[in-house]
Amino acid sequence: MKSTLRKSDFEEIYRLLDTVSPLDCDCGTLCGAACCTKGDDPEMGIYLLPGEEKLFDRDEDWLEWSTERAEDYDFPDSWRGAVHFIRCKTPPVCPREKRPIQCRSFPLLPHLSGDGELSLVYNDFETPYRCPLIEEEIPLNDDFVSVTLEAWRRLIQDPLIYDLVRMDSKAREEDIMELAEKLGR
Ligand code: SF4
Ligand code: SF4
């Protein structure tokens, strides 16, 4: 898949996100780094955004790679061809500056409304672990929230990433409407 973001764009976004953290302390100490170990589910991996693979040389000894066809998974119709998945071999230990966007953004996700407004929401995808930051609504650092929003603002300049964020957001909006209907509101 052809990303319009260059390697240097991703490097800049990584650098930006390197400056922030959800909490002042290591939140992994609250849960045994649950989102890294993923409940020991060997099937759980992290997909890279289109173009993000440019930041890796694929012989990192802490990563296992697999490549799948976007058409075989629940990705936007505009996604065609290779999607890269990684699994960490030594979680939660990894070179911090190399963590992919998915890890850096968690527990937040981008949400793009129909009129193009970008915001962040708590991760609402089903996971085999529980994140105390979400469950206990522990306040996140303001700079983490604002820098993560800025990072996604830059990322959605790429049409493929835009399509992914909008697809997930639309599904979220539909779920909320369905629930509201069930509740008779
Ligand atoms: S983001 Fe949540 S699940 Fe992941 S290490 Fe922090 S508290 Fe644990
Ligand atoms: S890349 Fe690092 S932060 Fe992300 S899941 Fe793997 S070990 Fe955890």
PDB file of C-alpha atoms and ligand atoms in Angstrom:
ATOM      1  CA  MET A   1       0.000   0.000   0.000  1.00  0.00           C
ATOM      2  CA  LYS A   2       1.270   3.409  -0.923  1.00  0.00           C
ATOM      3  CA  SER A   3       1.447   5.775   2.026  1.00  0.00           C
ATOM      4  CA  THR A   4       1.676   9.495   1.372  1.00  0.00           C
ATOM      5  CA  LEU A   5       3.562   9.930   4.663  1.00  0.00           C
ATOM      6  CA  ARG A   6       7.311   9.744   4.340  1.00  0.00           C
ATOM      7  CA  LYS A   7       9.683   7.997   6.712  1.00  0.00           C
ATOM      8  CA  SER A   8      10.663  11.432   8.026  1.00  0.00           C
ATOM      9  CA  ASP A   9       7.002  12.248   8.758  1.00  0.00           C
ATOM     10  CA  PHE A  10       6.692   9.118  10.879  1.00  0.00           C
ATOM     11  CA  GLU A  11      10.018   9.883  12.573  1.00  0.00           C
ATOM     12  CA  GLU A  12       8.757  13.337  13.473  1.00  0.00           C
ATOM     13  CA  ILE A  13       5.495  11.910  14.851  1.00  0.00           C
ATOM     14  CA  TYR A  14       7.419   9.330  16.887  1.00  0.00           C
ATOM     15  CA  ARG A  15       9.659  12.097  18.280  1.00  0.00           C
ATOM     16  CA  LEU A  16       6.610  14.131  19.220  1.00  0.00           C
ATOM     17  CA  LEU A  17       5.025  11.188  21.025  1.00  0.00           C
ATOM     18  CA  ASP A  18       8.332  10.328  22.727  1.00  0.00           C
ATOM     19  CA  THR A  19       7.898  13.483  24.807  1.00  0.00           C
ATOM     20  CA  VAL A  20       4.700  12.351  26.528  1.00  0.00           C
ATOM     21  CA  SER A  21       3.281   9.527  28.572  1.00  0.00           C
ATOM     22  CA  PRO A  22      -0.269   8.779  29.822  1.00  0.00           C
ATOM     23  CA  LEU A  23       0.839   9.171  33.465  1.00  0.00           C
ATOM     24  CA  ASP A  24       3.911  10.584  35.178  1.00  0.00           C
ATOM     25  CA  CYS A  25       4.691   7.095  36.458  1.00  0.00           C
ATOM     26  CA  ASP A  26       4.979   3.869  34.459  1.00  0.00           C
ATOM     27  CA  CYS A  27       1.365   2.756  34.152  1.00  0.00           C
ATOM     28  CA  GLY A  28       2.605  -0.783  33.446  1.00  0.00           C
ATOM     29  CA  THR A  29       3.191  -1.139  37.186  1.00  0.00           C
ATOM     30  CA  LEU A  30      -0.596  -0.844  37.726  1.00  0.00           C
ATOM     31  CA  CYS A  31      -1.475  -3.901  35.671  1.00  0.00           C
ATOM     32  CA  GLY A  32       1.673  -5.917  34.989  1.00  0.00           C
ATOM     33  CA  ALA A  33       1.893  -4.221  31.580  1.00  0.00           C
ATOM     34  CA  ALA A  34      -1.304  -5.954  30.486  1.00  0.00           C
ATOM     35  CA  CYS A  35      -1.479  -4.322  27.054  1.00  0.00           C
ATOM     36  CA  CYS A  36       2.035  -5.567  26.228  1.00  0.00           C
ATOM     37  CA  THR A  37       1.569  -9.120  27.405  1.00  0.00           C
ATOM     38  CA  LYS A  38      -1.993  -9.192  26.045  1.00  0.00           C
ATOM     39  CA  GLY A  39      -3.152 -11.885  28.408  1.00  0.00           C
ATOM     40  CA  ASP A  40      -0.582 -14.200  26.808  1.00  0.00           C
ATOM     41  CA  ASP A  41      -2.803 -14.529  23.742  1.00  0.00           C
ATOM     42  CA  PRO A  42      -0.333 -15.603  21.021  1.00  0.00           C
ATOM     43  CA  GLU A  43      -2.734 -14.428  18.323  1.00  0.00           C
ATOM     44  CA  MET A  44      -2.676 -10.837  19.501  1.00  0.00           C
ATOM     45  CA  GLY A  45      -0.459  -8.648  17.415  1.00  0.00           C
ATOM     46  CA  ILE A  46      -0.084  -5.021  16.531  1.00  0.00           C
ATOM     47  CA  TYR A  47      -0.737  -3.850  12.999  1.00  0.00           C
ATOM     48  CA  LEU A  48       1.362  -1.068  11.646  1.00  0.00           C
ATOM     49  CA  LEU A  49      -0.256   1.869   9.905  1.00  0.00           C
ATOM     50  CA  PRO A  50       0.380   2.112   6.151  1.00  0.00           C
ATOM     51  CA  GLY A  51       3.928   3.380   5.755  1.00  0.00           C
ATOM     52  CA  GLU A  52       4.899   2.888   9.388  1.00  0.00           C
ATOM     53  CA  GLU A  53       6.951  -0.143   8.385  1.00  0.00           C
ATOM     54  CA  LYS A  54       9.469   2.315   6.872  1.00  0.00           C
ATOM     55  CA  LEU A  55      10.757   2.882  10.398  1.00  0.00           C
ATOM     56  CA  PHE A  56      11.802  -0.749  10.845  1.00  0.00           C
ATOM     57  CA  ASP A  57      14.409  -2.852   9.074  1.00  0.00           C
ATOM     58  CA  ARG A  58      12.650  -6.143   9.929  1.00  0.00           C
ATOM     59  CA  ASP A  59      15.599  -7.826  11.529  1.00  0.00           C
ATOM     60  CA  GLU A  60      14.855  -6.393  14.976  1.00  0.00           C
ATOM     61  CA  ASP A  61      15.498  -9.240  17.400  1.00  0.00           C
ATOM     62  CA  TRP A  62      12.592  -8.149  19.656  1.00  0.00           C
ATOM     63  CA  LEU A  63       9.973  -8.462  16.927  1.00  0.00           C
ATOM     64  CA  GLU A  64       8.284 -11.173  14.955  1.00  0.00           C
ATOM     65  CA  TRP A  65       6.778 -10.052  11.646  1.00  0.00           C
ATOM     66  CA  SER A  66       3.934 -11.276   9.537  1.00  0.00           C
ATOM     67  CA  THR A  67       2.385  -9.809   6.438  1.00  0.00           C
ATOM     68  CA  GLU A  68      -1.247 -10.280   5.500  1.00  0.00           C
ATOM     69  CA  ARG A  69      -3.535  -9.029   2.760  1.00  0.00           C
ATOM     70  CA  ALA A  70      -5.661  -6.067   3.822  1.00  0.00           C
ATOM     71  CA  GLU A  71      -8.581  -7.521   1.845  1.00  0.00           C
ATOM     72  CA  ASP A  72      -8.676 -10.518   4.225  1.00  0.00           C
ATOM     73  CA  TYR A  73      -9.247  -8.374   7.299  1.00  0.00           C
ATOM     74  CA  ASP A  74     -11.645  -5.712   8.441  1.00  0.00           C
ATOM     75  CA  PHE A  75      -9.792  -2.775   6.931  1.00  0.00           C
ATOM     76  CA  PRO A  76     -11.186   0.010   4.691  1.00  0.00           C
ATOM     77  CA  ASP A  77     -11.948  -0.804   1.045  1.00  0.00           C
ATOM     78  CA  SER A  78      -9.184   1.576   0.003  1.00  0.00           C
ATOM     79  CA  TRP A  79      -6.632  -0.694   1.708  1.00  0.00           C
ATOM     80  CA  ARG A  80      -5.227  -3.123  -0.831  1.00  0.00           C
ATOM     81  CA  GLY A  81      -2.267  -5.428  -0.438  1.00  0.00           C
ATOM     82  CA  ALA A  82       0.196  -5.876   2.383  1.00  0.00           C
ATOM     83  CA  VAL A  83      -0.572  -5.046   5.997  1.00  0.00           C
ATOM     84  CA  HIS A  84       2.241  -5.628   8.444  1.00  0.00           C
ATOM     85  CA  PHE A  85       1.627  -7.206  11.834  1.00  0.00           C
ATOM     86  CA  ILE A  86       4.205  -7.395  14.575  1.00  0.00           C
ATOM     87  CA  ARG A  87       4.366  -9.399  17.758  1.00  0.00           C
ATOM     88  CA  CYS A  88       6.763  -8.518  20.544  1.00  0.00           C
ATOM     89  CA  LYS A  89       9.078 -11.310  21.625  1.00  0.00           C
ATOM     90  CA  THR A  90      10.104  -9.824  24.968  1.00  0.00           C
ATOM     91  CA  PRO A  91       7.114  -7.865  26.289  1.00  0.00           C
ATOM     92  CA  PRO A  92       6.980  -5.511  28.068  1.00  0.00           C
ATOM     93  CA  VAL A  93      10.623  -4.848  27.271  1.00  0.00           C
ATOM     94  CA  CYS A  94      11.234  -3.077  23.965  1.00  0.00           C
ATOM     95  CA  PRO A  95      13.232  -0.131  22.671  1.00  0.00           C
ATOM     96  CA  ARG A  96      10.876   2.619  23.817  1.00  0.00           C
ATOM     97  CA  GLU A  97      11.688   4.907  20.911  1.00  0.00           C
ATOM     98  CA  LYS A  98      10.629   2.162  18.486  1.00  0.00           C
ATOM     99  CA  ARG A  99       7.138   1.491  19.845  1.00  0.00           C
ATOM    100  CA  PRO A 100       4.559   1.651  17.083  1.00  0.00           C
ATOM    101  CA  ILE A 101       1.772   4.229  16.965  1.00  0.00           C
ATOM    102  CA  GLN A 102      -0.786   1.770  18.336  1.00  0.00           C
ATOM    103  CA  CYS A 103       1.246   1.380  21.558  1.00  0.00           C
ATOM    104  CA  ARG A 104       1.922   5.102  21.839  1.00  0.00           C
ATOM    105  CA  SER A 105      -1.698   6.082  21.452  1.00  0.00           C
ATOM    106  CA  PHE A 106      -3.175   3.517  23.852  1.00  0.00           C
ATOM    107  CA  PRO A 107      -5.449   3.829  25.823  1.00  0.00           C
ATOM    108  CA  LEU A 108      -6.780   6.465  23.426  1.00  0.00           C
ATOM    109  CA  LEU A 109      -8.035   6.121  19.880  1.00  0.00           C
ATOM    110  CA  PRO A 110      -8.782   8.768  17.276  1.00  0.00           C
ATOM    111  CA  HIS A 111     -12.417   9.493  16.451  1.00  0.00           C
ATOM    112  CA  LEU A 112     -13.373  11.360  13.300  1.00  0.00           C
ATOM    113  CA  SER A 113     -16.921  12.648  13.083  1.00  0.00           C
ATOM    114  CA  GLY A 114     -18.860  12.832   9.820  1.00  0.00           C
ATOM    115  CA  ASP A 115     -18.146  16.566   9.627  1.00  0.00           C
ATOM    116  CA  GLY A 116     -14.427  15.961   9.959  1.00  0.00           C
ATOM    117  CA  GLU A 117     -13.874  16.834  13.609  1.00  0.00           C
ATOM    118  CA  LEU A 118     -11.060  14.827  15.163  1.00  0.00           C
ATOM    119  CA  SER A 119     -11.141  13.879  18.846  1.00  0.00           C
ATOM    120  CA  LEU A 120      -9.828  11.119  21.073  1.00  0.00           C
ATOM    121  CA  VAL A 121     -11.841   8.429  22.817  1.00  0.00           C
ATOM    122  CA  TYR A 122     -10.874   5.639  25.157  1.00  0.00           C
ATOM    123  CA  ASN A 123     -10.028   2.402  23.382  1.00  0.00           C
ATOM    124  CA  ASP A 124     -13.330   0.607  22.860  1.00  0.00           C
ATOM    125  CA  PHE A 125     -12.077  -2.407  20.919  1.00  0.00           C
ATOM    126  CA  GLU A 126     -12.474  -5.696  22.678  1.00  0.00           C
ATOM    127  CA  THR A 127      -9.234  -6.747  24.360  1.00  0.00           C
ATOM    128  CA  PRO A 128      -8.233  -9.865  26.312  1.00  0.00           C
ATOM    129  CA  TYR A 129      -6.974  -7.652  29.157  1.00  0.00           C
ATOM    130  CA  ARG A 130      -8.227  -4.784  31.254  1.00  0.00           C
ATOM    131  CA  CYS A 131      -6.577  -1.404  31.287  1.00  0.00           C
ATOM    132  CA  PRO A 132      -6.890   0.348  34.671  1.00  0.00           C
ATOM    133  CA  LEU A 133      -6.551   3.731  32.982  1.00  0.00           C
ATOM    134  CA  ILE A 134      -9.838   3.025  31.213  1.00  0.00           C
ATOM    135  CA  GLU A 135     -11.613   0.946  33.855  1.00  0.00           C
ATOM    136  CA  GLU A 136     -10.796   3.255  36.734  1.00  0.00           C
ATOM    137  CA  GLU A 137     -10.927   6.405  34.614  1.00  0.00           C
ATOM    138  CA  ILE A 138      -7.548   7.511  35.910  1.00  0.00           C
ATOM    139  CA  PRO A 139      -6.942  11.052  34.600  1.00  0.00           C
ATOM    140  CA  LEU A 140      -4.380  11.132  31.806  1.00  0.00           C
ATOM    141  CA  ASN A 141      -1.703  13.784  31.489  1.00  0.00           C
ATOM    142  CA  ASP A 142      -2.998  16.802  29.541  1.00  0.00           C
ATOM    143  CA  ASP A 143       0.125  16.903  27.380  1.00  0.00           C
ATOM    144  CA  PHE A 144      -0.290  13.224  26.501  1.00  0.00           C
ATOM    145  CA  VAL A 145      -3.821  13.934  25.296  1.00  0.00           C
ATOM    146  CA  SER A 146      -2.951  17.062  23.324  1.00  0.00           C
ATOM    147  CA  VAL A 147       0.190  15.621  21.725  1.00  0.00           C
ATOM    148  CA  THR A 148      -1.603  12.384  20.816  1.00  0.00           C
ATOM    149  CA  LEU A 149      -4.362  14.419  19.186  1.00  0.00           C
ATOM    150  CA  GLU A 150      -1.777  16.414  17.238  1.00  0.00           C
ATOM    151  CA  ALA A 151      -0.073  13.171  16.147  1.00  0.00           C
ATOM    152  CA  TRP A 152      -3.355  11.813  14.788  1.00  0.00           C
ATOM    153  CA  ARG A 153      -4.083  15.151  13.108  1.00  0.00           C
ATOM    154  CA  ARG A 154      -0.885  14.626  11.149  1.00  0.00           C
ATOM    155  CA  LEU A 155      -1.478  10.912  10.563  1.00  0.00           C
ATOM    156  CA  ILE A 156      -4.925  11.371   9.015  1.00  0.00           C
ATOM    157  CA  GLN A 157      -3.392  13.593   6.339  1.00  0.00           C
ATOM    158  CA  ASP A 158      -2.713  10.238   4.731  1.00  0.00           C
ATOM    159  CA  PRO A 159      -5.897   9.118   2.920  1.00  0.00           C
ATOM    160  CA  LEU A 160      -5.479   5.468   3.938  1.00  0.00           C
ATOM    161  CA  ILE A 161      -5.133   6.332   7.620  1.00  0.00           C
ATOM    162  CA  TYR A 162      -8.013   8.788   7.291  1.00  0.00           C
ATOM    163  CA  ASP A 163     -10.173   5.996   5.858  1.00  0.00           C
ATOM    164  CA  LEU A 164      -9.269   3.667   8.724  1.00  0.00           C
ATOM    165  CA  VAL A 165     -10.063   6.226  11.407  1.00  0.00           C
ATOM    166  CA  ARG A 166     -13.311   7.202   9.723  1.00  0.00           C
ATOM    167  CA  MET A 167     -14.348   3.560   9.260  1.00  0.00           C
ATOM    168  CA  ASP A 168     -13.781   2.779  12.959  1.00  0.00           C
ATOM    169  CA  SER A 169     -15.518   6.020  13.977  1.00  0.00           C
ATOM    170  CA  LYS A 170     -18.543   5.276  11.827  1.00  0.00           C
ATOM    171  CA  ALA A 171     -18.844   1.815  13.375  1.00  0.00           C
ATOM    172  CA  ARG A 172     -18.621   3.395  16.820  1.00  0.00           C
ATOM    173  CA  GLU A 173     -21.345   5.929  15.978  1.00  0.00           C
ATOM    174  CA  GLU A 174     -23.565   3.139  14.668  1.00  0.00           C
ATOM    175  CA  ASP A 175     -23.052   1.109  17.858  1.00  0.00           C
ATOM    176  CA  ILE A 176     -23.990   4.120  19.988  1.00  0.00           C
ATOM    177  CA  MET A 177     -27.126   4.767  17.918  1.00  0.00           C
ATOM    178  CA  GLU A 178     -28.125   1.118  18.102  1.00  0.00           C
ATOM    179  CA  LEU A 179     -27.722   1.138  21.869  1.00  0.00           C
ATOM    180  CA  ALA A 180     -29.721   4.361  22.153  1.00  0.00           C
ATOM    181  CA  GLU A 181     -32.520   2.793  20.109  1.00  0.00           C
ATOM    182  CA  LYS A 182     -32.519  -0.299  22.312  1.00  0.00           C
ATOM    183  CA  LEU A 183     -32.780   1.906  25.369  1.00  0.00           C
ATOM    184  CA  GLY A 184     -35.615   3.819  23.686  1.00  0.00           C
ATOM    185  CA  ARG A 185     -33.859   7.164  23.675  1.00  0.00           C
TER     186      ARG A 185
HETATM  187  S1  SF4 B   1      -1.957   1.484  29.039  1.00  0.00           S
HETATM  188 FE1  SF4 B   1      -3.342   0.423  30.470  1.00  0.00          FE
HETATM  189  S2  SF4 B   1      -3.034  -1.774  30.119  1.00  0.00           S
HETATM  190 FE2  SF4 B   1      -1.326  -0.682  29.160  1.00  0.00          FE
HETATM  191  S3  SF4 B   1       0.305  -0.677  30.721  1.00  0.00           S
HETATM  192 FE3  SF4 B   1      -0.846   1.236  30.961  1.00  0.00          FE
HETATM  193  S4  SF4 B   1      -2.405   0.795  32.491  1.00  0.00           S
HETATM  194 FE4  SF4 B   1      -1.640  -1.170  31.750  1.00  0.00          FE
HETATM  195  S1  SF4 B   2       6.165  -2.570  21.253  1.00  0.00           S
HETATM  196 FE1  SF4 B   2       6.735  -2.352  23.397  1.00  0.00          FE
HETATM  197  S2  SF4 B   2       5.066  -1.147  24.268  1.00  0.00           S
HETATM  198 FE2  SF4 B   2       4.290  -2.058  22.351  1.00  0.00          FE
HETATM  199  S3  SF4 B   2       3.362  -4.019  22.917  1.00  0.00           S
HETATM  200 FE3  SF4 B   2       5.483  -4.412  22.359  1.00  0.00          FE
HETATM  201  S4  SF4 B   2       6.586  -4.410  24.287  1.00  0.00           S
HETATM  202 FE4  SF4 B   2       4.632  -3.347  24.627  1.00  0.00          FE
END
